[in-house]
Short mmCIF file of C-alpha atoms in Angstrom, two decimals:
data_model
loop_
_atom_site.label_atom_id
_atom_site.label_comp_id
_atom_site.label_asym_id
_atom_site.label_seq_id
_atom_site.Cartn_x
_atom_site.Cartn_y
_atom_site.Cartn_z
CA UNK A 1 -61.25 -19.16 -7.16
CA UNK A 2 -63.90 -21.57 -8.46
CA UNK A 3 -62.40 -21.38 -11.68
CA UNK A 4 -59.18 -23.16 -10.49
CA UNK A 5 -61.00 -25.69 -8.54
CA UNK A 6 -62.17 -26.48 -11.99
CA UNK A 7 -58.96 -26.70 -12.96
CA UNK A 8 -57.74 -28.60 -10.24
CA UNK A 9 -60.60 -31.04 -10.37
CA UNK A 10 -59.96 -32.15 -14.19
CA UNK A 11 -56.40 -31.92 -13.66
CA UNK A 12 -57.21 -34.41 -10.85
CA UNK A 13 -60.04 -36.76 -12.51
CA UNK A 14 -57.10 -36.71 -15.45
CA UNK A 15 -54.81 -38.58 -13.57
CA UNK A 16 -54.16 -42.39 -13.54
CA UNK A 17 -56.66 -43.90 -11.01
CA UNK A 18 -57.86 -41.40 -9.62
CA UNK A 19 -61.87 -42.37 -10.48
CA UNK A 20 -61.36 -45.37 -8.81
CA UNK A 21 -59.17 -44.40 -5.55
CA UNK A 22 -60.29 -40.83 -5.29
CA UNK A 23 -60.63 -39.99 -1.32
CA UNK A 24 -59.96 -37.15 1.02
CA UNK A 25 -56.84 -38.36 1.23
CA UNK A 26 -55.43 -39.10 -2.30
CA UNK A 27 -56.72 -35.57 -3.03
CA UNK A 28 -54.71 -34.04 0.09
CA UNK A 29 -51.38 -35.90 -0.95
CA UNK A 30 -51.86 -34.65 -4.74
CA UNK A 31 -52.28 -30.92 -3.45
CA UNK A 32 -49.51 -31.31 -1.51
CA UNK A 33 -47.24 -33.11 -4.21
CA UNK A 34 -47.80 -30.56 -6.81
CA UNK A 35 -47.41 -27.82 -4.30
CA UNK A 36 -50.58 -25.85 -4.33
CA UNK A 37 -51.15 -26.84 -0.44
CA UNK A 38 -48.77 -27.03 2.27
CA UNK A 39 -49.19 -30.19 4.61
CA UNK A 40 -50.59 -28.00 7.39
CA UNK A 41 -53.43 -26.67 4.81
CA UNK A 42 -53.98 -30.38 3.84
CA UNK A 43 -54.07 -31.22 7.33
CA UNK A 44 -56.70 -28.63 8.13
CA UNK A 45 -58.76 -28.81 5.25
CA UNK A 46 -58.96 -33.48 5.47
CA UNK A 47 -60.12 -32.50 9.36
CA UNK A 48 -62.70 -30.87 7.76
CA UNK A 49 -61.90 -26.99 9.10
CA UNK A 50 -62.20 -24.19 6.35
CA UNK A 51 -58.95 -22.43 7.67
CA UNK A 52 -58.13 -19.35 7.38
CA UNK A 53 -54.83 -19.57 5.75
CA UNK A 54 -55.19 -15.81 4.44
CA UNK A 55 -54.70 -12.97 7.18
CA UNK A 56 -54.80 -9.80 5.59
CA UNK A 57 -51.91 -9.91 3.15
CA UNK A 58 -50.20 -12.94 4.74
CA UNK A 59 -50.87 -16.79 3.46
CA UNK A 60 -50.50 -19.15 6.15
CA UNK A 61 -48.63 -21.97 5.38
CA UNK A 62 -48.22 -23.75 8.72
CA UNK A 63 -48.65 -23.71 12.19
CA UNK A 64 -45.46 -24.74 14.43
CA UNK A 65 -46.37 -27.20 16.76
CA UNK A 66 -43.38 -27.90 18.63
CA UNK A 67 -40.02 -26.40 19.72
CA UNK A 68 -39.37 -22.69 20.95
CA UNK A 69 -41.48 -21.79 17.94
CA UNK A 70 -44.42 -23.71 19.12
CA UNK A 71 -47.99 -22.25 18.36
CA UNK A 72 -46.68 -19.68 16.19
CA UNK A 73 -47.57 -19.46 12.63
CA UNK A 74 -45.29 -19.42 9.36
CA UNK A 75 -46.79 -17.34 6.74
CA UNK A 76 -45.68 -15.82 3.47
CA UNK A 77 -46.39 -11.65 2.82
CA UNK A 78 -47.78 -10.89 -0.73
CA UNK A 79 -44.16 -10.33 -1.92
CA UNK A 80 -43.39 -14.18 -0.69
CA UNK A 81 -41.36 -13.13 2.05
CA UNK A 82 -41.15 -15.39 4.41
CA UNK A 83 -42.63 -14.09 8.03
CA UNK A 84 -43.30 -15.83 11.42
CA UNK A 85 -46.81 -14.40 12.88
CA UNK A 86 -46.55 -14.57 16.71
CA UNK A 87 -50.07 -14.16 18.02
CA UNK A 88 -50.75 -11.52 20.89
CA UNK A 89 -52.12 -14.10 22.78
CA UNK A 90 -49.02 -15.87 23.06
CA UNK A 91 -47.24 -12.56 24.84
CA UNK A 92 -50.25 -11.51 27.18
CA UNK A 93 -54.13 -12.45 27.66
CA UNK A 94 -54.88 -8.09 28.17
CA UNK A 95 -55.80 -6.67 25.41
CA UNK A 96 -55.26 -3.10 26.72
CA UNK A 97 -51.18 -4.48 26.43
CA UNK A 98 -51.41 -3.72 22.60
CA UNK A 99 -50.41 0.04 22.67
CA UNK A 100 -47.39 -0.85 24.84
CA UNK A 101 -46.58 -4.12 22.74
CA UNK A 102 -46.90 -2.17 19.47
CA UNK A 103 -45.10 0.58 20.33
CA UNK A 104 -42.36 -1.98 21.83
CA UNK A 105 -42.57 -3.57 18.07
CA UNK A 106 -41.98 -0.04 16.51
CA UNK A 107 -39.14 0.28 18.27
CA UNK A 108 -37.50 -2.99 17.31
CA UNK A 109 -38.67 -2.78 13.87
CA UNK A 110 -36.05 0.41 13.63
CA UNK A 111 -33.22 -2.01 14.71
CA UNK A 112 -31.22 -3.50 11.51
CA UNK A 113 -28.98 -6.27 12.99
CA UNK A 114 -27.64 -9.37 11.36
CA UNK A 115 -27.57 -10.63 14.72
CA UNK A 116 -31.21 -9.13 15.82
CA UNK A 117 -33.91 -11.19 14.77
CA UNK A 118 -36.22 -8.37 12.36
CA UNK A 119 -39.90 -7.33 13.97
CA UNK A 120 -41.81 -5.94 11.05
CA UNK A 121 -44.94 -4.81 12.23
CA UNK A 122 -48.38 -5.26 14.65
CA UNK A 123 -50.97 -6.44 12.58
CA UNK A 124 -54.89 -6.36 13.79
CA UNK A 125 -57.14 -8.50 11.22
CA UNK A 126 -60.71 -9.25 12.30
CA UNK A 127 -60.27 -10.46 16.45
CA UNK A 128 -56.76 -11.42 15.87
CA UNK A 129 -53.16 -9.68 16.78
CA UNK A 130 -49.97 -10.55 15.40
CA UNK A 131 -46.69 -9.28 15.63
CA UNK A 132 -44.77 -10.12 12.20
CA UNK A 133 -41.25 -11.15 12.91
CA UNK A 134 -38.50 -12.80 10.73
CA UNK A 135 -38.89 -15.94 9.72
CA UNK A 136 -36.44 -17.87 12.17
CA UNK A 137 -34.72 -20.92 10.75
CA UNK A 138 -32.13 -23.16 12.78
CA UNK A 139 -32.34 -24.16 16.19
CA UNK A 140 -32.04 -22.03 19.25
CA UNK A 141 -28.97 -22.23 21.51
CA UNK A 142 -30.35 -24.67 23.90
CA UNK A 143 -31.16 -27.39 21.39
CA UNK A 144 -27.95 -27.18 19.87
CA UNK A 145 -26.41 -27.87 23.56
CA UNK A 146 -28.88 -30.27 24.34
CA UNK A 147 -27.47 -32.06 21.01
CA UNK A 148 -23.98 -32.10 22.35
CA UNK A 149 -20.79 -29.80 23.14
CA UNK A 150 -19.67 -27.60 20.84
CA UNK A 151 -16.10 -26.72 19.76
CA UNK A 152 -14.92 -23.91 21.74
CA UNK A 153 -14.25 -21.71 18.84
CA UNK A 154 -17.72 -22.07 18.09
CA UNK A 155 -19.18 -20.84 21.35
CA UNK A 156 -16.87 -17.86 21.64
CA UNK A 157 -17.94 -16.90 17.88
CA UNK A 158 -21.41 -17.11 19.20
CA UNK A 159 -20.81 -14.92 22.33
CA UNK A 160 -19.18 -12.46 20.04
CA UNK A 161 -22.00 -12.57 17.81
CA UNK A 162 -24.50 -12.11 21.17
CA UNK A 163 -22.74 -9.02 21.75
CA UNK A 164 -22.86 -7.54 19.03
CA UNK A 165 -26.80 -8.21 19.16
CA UNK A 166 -26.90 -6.53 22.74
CA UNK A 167 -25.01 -3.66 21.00
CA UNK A 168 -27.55 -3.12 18.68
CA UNK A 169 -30.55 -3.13 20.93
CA UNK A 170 -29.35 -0.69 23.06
CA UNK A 171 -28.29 1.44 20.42
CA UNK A 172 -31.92 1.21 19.52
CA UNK A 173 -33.02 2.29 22.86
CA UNK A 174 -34.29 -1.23 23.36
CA UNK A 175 -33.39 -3.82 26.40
CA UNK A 176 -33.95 -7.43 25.53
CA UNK A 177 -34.12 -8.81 29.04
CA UNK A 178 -34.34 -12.82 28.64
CA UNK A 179 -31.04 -13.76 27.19
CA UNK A 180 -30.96 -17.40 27.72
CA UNK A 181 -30.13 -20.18 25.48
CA UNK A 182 -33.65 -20.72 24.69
CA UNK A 183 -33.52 -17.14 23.34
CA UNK A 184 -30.97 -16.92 21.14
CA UNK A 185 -31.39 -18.84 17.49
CA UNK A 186 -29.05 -20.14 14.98
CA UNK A 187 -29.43 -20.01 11.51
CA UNK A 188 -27.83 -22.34 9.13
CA UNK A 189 -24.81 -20.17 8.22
CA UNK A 190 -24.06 -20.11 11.80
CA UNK A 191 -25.18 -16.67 12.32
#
């Protein structure tokens, strides 16, 4: 609001310096510092682009630019859960896909798995699709190999834990249809 740009402003002219090294960039780091931007809204905002970092009731807080995740979007829902935002564009350039990719995201929405990553919903905002998925943290299978071996107790845990995740889906009425180690994500816990 342009109230707390005021606000932002003195609280920024009030610091130590800051009339006589005040930049683009001394600004960005500040924002970032005190938390009110992310470093992908800094980012955005120093090139000079106005965003958008608000899609309907999601705040985008950065845009993965490498890894599995690549060109997906992290994002926060009004309640400040944490959400991924995959855009429809990244699963097919037809746009006459949505009813079939939205009822395919209904349908895993209704699966509750710990070891099923969550799909919360199809979201349409202006020109833009997204499918709202759990925010993934970790690495996926592959870059865990690609780091090194792992104990063998470890990868028959995670095979257990795979089919379990199968079990789920098809008790859902839902195929998956790609399992490969680029598919399947580990979170910190192991899980």
């Amino acid at each position: 609001s342009p109230e707390t740009c005021q606000q932002l402003h003195a609280e920024f002219a009030g610091l130590k310096g800051a009339s006589r090294q005040a930049n683009t960039a001394s600004l960005a780091q500040w924002l970032v510092a005190s938390g009110r931007l992310t470093r992908y809204q800094a980012a955005v905002l120093s090139a000079g682009r106005p965003g958008p970092f608000v899609f309907g009731p999601f705040v985008i807080t950065e845009r993965v630019e490498t890894g599995r995740l690549a060109g997906n979007y992290r994002a926060r829902f009004k309640d400040g859960r944490p959400v991924l935002l995959v855009p429809l564009s990244r699963l097919t350039d037809d746009a006459r896909q949505l009813p079939a990719l939205s009822e395919a995201a209904r349908t895993a929405a209704a699966i509750k798995s710990p070891h099923v990553s969550r799909t919360y919903n199809v979201v349409r905002h202006r020109s833009q699709t997204f499918f709202v998925v759990e925010a993934l943290s970790g690495r996926s299978l592959d870059e865990l190999l690609a780091a090194g071996g792992m104990p063998r107790g470890t990868a028959c845990q995670i095979g257990c834990q795979l089919a379990l995740a199968l079990v789920a889906l098809h008790a859902g009425k839902s195929l998956h249809g790609g399992i490969c180690p680029q598919a399947v994500w580990i979170d910190e816990q192991g899980t």
